[in-house]
Amino acid sequence: MRLPTTALLLIAALPVALPTAAHALDAQARRGETIARTNCARCHAIGRVGPSPLAEAPPFRELHRRYPVTDLSEALAEGITTGHPTMPEFRLDPDEAQALIAYLQTLER
């Protein structure tokens, strides 16, 4: 069976078109990982394995089991004042908050 020329062109374009959309999300998640490493890794395990340096600070890979991580958007932008007892207050701008959430979502998979 022979594919029509149009189908072949679409198939040939897929490897070029798909990584572009995925790359944008990956870049945002990478930025979120940098934010986590800079602001959170002192207490929280921010990767897929390992314990948190501070026992009462939940590993980021487990946050989605407690609540949808997208619910953190407002708290991150307004300033988280709760969490574990020794958690410092910090505030992210909306783009930083979305990047951190994009990174947290990668840990759900």
PDB file of C-alpha atoms in Angstrom:
ATOM      1  CA  MET A   1       0.000   0.000   0.000  1.00  0.00           C
ATOM      2  CA  ARG A   2       1.327   3.361  -0.963  1.00  0.00           C
ATOM      3  CA  LEU A   3       0.644   6.507   1.119  1.00  0.00           C
ATOM      4  CA  PRO A   4      -0.551   9.641  -0.676  1.00  0.00           C
ATOM      5  CA  THR A   5       2.009  12.430  -0.986  1.00  0.00           C
ATOM      6  CA  THR A   6       0.051  14.604   1.483  1.00  0.00           C
ATOM      7  CA  ALA A   7       0.265  11.907   4.168  1.00  0.00           C
ATOM      8  CA  LEU A   8       4.003  11.526   3.592  1.00  0.00           C
ATOM      9  CA  LEU A   9       4.517  15.270   3.958  1.00  0.00           C
ATOM     10  CA  LEU A  10       2.562  15.305   7.223  1.00  0.00           C
ATOM     11  CA  ILE A  11       4.531  12.368   8.584  1.00  0.00           C
ATOM     12  CA  ALA A  12       7.801  14.021   7.586  1.00  0.00           C
ATOM     13  CA  ALA A  13       6.779  17.256   9.337  1.00  0.00           C
ATOM     14  CA  LEU A  14       5.840  15.600  12.644  1.00  0.00           C
ATOM     15  CA  PRO A  15       9.346  15.216  14.076  1.00  0.00           C
ATOM     16  CA  VAL A  16       9.929  18.914  13.438  1.00  0.00           C
ATOM     17  CA  ALA A  17       6.554  20.183  14.684  1.00  0.00           C
ATOM     18  CA  LEU A  18       6.107  18.114  17.846  1.00  0.00           C
ATOM     19  CA  PRO A  19       9.399  18.862  19.643  1.00  0.00           C
ATOM     20  CA  THR A  20       8.748  22.588  19.326  1.00  0.00           C
ATOM     21  CA  ALA A  21       5.597  22.409  21.494  1.00  0.00           C
ATOM     22  CA  ALA A  22       7.183  19.933  23.902  1.00  0.00           C
ATOM     23  CA  HIS A  23      10.359  22.007  24.055  1.00  0.00           C
ATOM     24  CA  ALA A  24       8.451  25.082  25.305  1.00  0.00           C
ATOM     25  CA  LEU A  25       7.023  23.088  28.204  1.00  0.00           C
ATOM     26  CA  ASP A  26      10.414  21.520  28.899  1.00  0.00           C
ATOM     27  CA  ALA A  27      12.032  24.955  29.063  1.00  0.00           C
ATOM     28  CA  GLN A  28       9.410  26.132  31.553  1.00  0.00           C
ATOM     29  CA  ALA A  29       9.845  23.002  33.669  1.00  0.00           C
ATOM     30  CA  ARG A  30      13.635  23.442  33.583  1.00  0.00           C
ATOM     31  CA  ARG A  31      13.197  26.996  34.829  1.00  0.00           C
ATOM     32  CA  GLY A  32      10.940  25.654  37.586  1.00  0.00           C
ATOM     33  CA  GLU A  33      13.584  23.122  38.564  1.00  0.00           C
ATOM     34  CA  THR A  34      16.129  25.934  38.865  1.00  0.00           C
ATOM     35  CA  ILE A  35      13.712  27.884  41.066  1.00  0.00           C
ATOM     36  CA  ALA A  36      13.172  24.783  43.235  1.00  0.00           C
ATOM     37  CA  ARG A  37      16.906  24.146  43.511  1.00  0.00           C
ATOM     38  CA  THR A  38      17.592  27.773  44.451  1.00  0.00           C
ATOM     39  CA  ASN A  39      14.710  28.314  46.895  1.00  0.00           C
ATOM     40  CA  CYS A  40      13.575  24.923  48.157  1.00  0.00           C
ATOM     41  CA  ALA A  41      16.319  22.269  47.989  1.00  0.00           C
ATOM     42  CA  ARG A  42      17.776  23.330  51.327  1.00  0.00           C
ATOM     43  CA  CYS A  43      14.797  21.621  53.000  1.00  0.00           C
ATOM     44  CA  HIS A  44      12.849  19.650  50.356  1.00  0.00           C
ATOM     45  CA  ALA A  45      13.887  16.749  48.159  1.00  0.00           C
ATOM     46  CA  ILE A  46      13.181  18.296  44.774  1.00  0.00           C
ATOM     47  CA  GLY A  47      14.021  15.309  42.569  1.00  0.00           C
ATOM     48  CA  ARG A  48      12.534  11.907  41.846  1.00  0.00           C
ATOM     49  CA  VAL A  49      14.481  10.111  44.582  1.00  0.00           C
ATOM     50  CA  GLY A  50      16.009  10.712  47.968  1.00  0.00           C
ATOM     51  CA  PRO A  51      14.869  12.055  51.299  1.00  0.00           C
ATOM     52  CA  SER A  52      14.275  15.704  52.108  1.00  0.00           C
ATOM     53  CA  PRO A  53      17.196  17.296  53.966  1.00  0.00           C
ATOM     54  CA  LEU A  54      14.642  18.461  56.556  1.00  0.00           C
ATOM     55  CA  ALA A  55      12.547  15.495  57.675  1.00  0.00           C
ATOM     56  CA  GLU A  56       9.277  17.434  58.037  1.00  0.00           C
ATOM     57  CA  ALA A  57       9.595  19.013  54.575  1.00  0.00           C
ATOM     58  CA  PRO A  58       7.699  16.783  52.112  1.00  0.00           C
ATOM     59  CA  PRO A  59       9.542  15.662  48.976  1.00  0.00           C
ATOM     60  CA  PHE A  60       8.261  17.557  45.958  1.00  0.00           C
ATOM     61  CA  ARG A  61       7.574  14.273  44.140  1.00  0.00           C
ATOM     62  CA  GLU A  62       4.869  13.523  46.737  1.00  0.00           C
ATOM     63  CA  LEU A  63       3.046  16.878  46.755  1.00  0.00           C
ATOM     64  CA  HIS A  64       0.574  15.811  44.053  1.00  0.00           C
ATOM     65  CA  ARG A  65      -0.622  13.019  46.362  1.00  0.00           C
ATOM     66  CA  ARG A  66      -1.766  15.615  48.899  1.00  0.00           C
ATOM     67  CA  TYR A  67      -3.484  18.042  46.524  1.00  0.00           C
ATOM     68  CA  PRO A  68      -3.361  19.161  42.891  1.00  0.00           C
ATOM     69  CA  VAL A  69      -0.104  21.095  42.474  1.00  0.00           C
ATOM     70  CA  THR A  70      -1.892  23.608  40.252  1.00  0.00           C
ATOM     71  CA  ASP A  71      -3.685  24.727  43.433  1.00  0.00           C
ATOM     72  CA  LEU A  72      -0.332  26.125  44.615  1.00  0.00           C
ATOM     73  CA  SER A  73      -0.322  28.841  41.965  1.00  0.00           C
ATOM     74  CA  GLU A  74      -2.020  31.492  44.077  1.00  0.00           C
ATOM     75  CA  ALA A  75      -0.099  30.621  47.233  1.00  0.00           C
ATOM     76  CA  LEU A  76       3.230  30.808  45.408  1.00  0.00           C
ATOM     77  CA  ALA A  77       2.370  34.207  43.938  1.00  0.00           C
ATOM     78  CA  GLU A  78       0.975  35.658  47.176  1.00  0.00           C
ATOM     79  CA  GLY A  79       3.646  34.180  49.402  1.00  0.00           C
ATOM     80  CA  ILE A  80       3.543  30.849  51.175  1.00  0.00           C
ATOM     81  CA  THR A  81       3.474  31.431  54.898  1.00  0.00           C
ATOM     82  CA  THR A  82       2.648  27.912  56.025  1.00  0.00           C
ATOM     83  CA  GLY A  83       4.096  24.531  55.325  1.00  0.00           C
ATOM     84  CA  HIS A  84       6.507  22.844  57.647  1.00  0.00           C
ATOM     85  CA  PRO A  85       7.168  24.776  60.886  1.00  0.00           C
ATOM     86  CA  THR A  86      10.525  26.229  59.816  1.00  0.00           C
ATOM     87  CA  MET A  87       9.525  27.098  56.251  1.00  0.00           C
ATOM     88  CA  PRO A  88      10.517  30.677  55.381  1.00  0.00           C
ATOM     89  CA  GLU A  89       8.012  32.940  53.668  1.00  0.00           C
ATOM     90  CA  PHE A  90       8.785  33.565  50.022  1.00  0.00           C
ATOM     91  CA  ARG A  91       6.944  34.906  47.010  1.00  0.00           C
ATOM     92  CA  LEU A  92       7.331  34.156  43.311  1.00  0.00           C
ATOM     93  CA  ASP A  93       6.129  36.283  40.436  1.00  0.00           C
ATOM     94  CA  PRO A  94       3.332  34.669  38.392  1.00  0.00           C
ATOM     95  CA  ASP A  95       5.704  33.393  35.678  1.00  0.00           C
ATOM     96  CA  GLU A  96       8.015  31.842  38.283  1.00  0.00           C
ATOM     97  CA  ALA A  97       5.046  30.233  40.037  1.00  0.00           C
ATOM     98  CA  GLN A  98       3.872  28.689  36.759  1.00  0.00           C
ATOM     99  CA  ALA A  99       7.387  27.442  36.006  1.00  0.00           C
ATOM    100  CA  LEU A 100       7.643  25.812  39.427  1.00  0.00           C
ATOM    101  CA  ILE A 101       4.238  24.181  38.951  1.00  0.00           C
ATOM    102  CA  ALA A 102       5.316  22.926  35.509  1.00  0.00           C
ATOM    103  CA  TYR A 103       8.327  21.314  37.178  1.00  0.00           C
ATOM    104  CA  LEU A 104       6.201  19.796  39.960  1.00  0.00           C
ATOM    105  CA  GLN A 105       3.923  18.307  37.323  1.00  0.00           C
ATOM    106  CA  THR A 106       6.892  16.529  35.745  1.00  0.00           C
ATOM    107  CA  LEU A 107       7.389  14.740  39.067  1.00  0.00           C
ATOM    108  CA  GLU A 108       3.849  13.292  38.893  1.00  0.00           C
ATOM    109  CA  ARG A 109       4.776  11.012  35.987  1.00  0.00           C
TER     110      ARG A 109
END
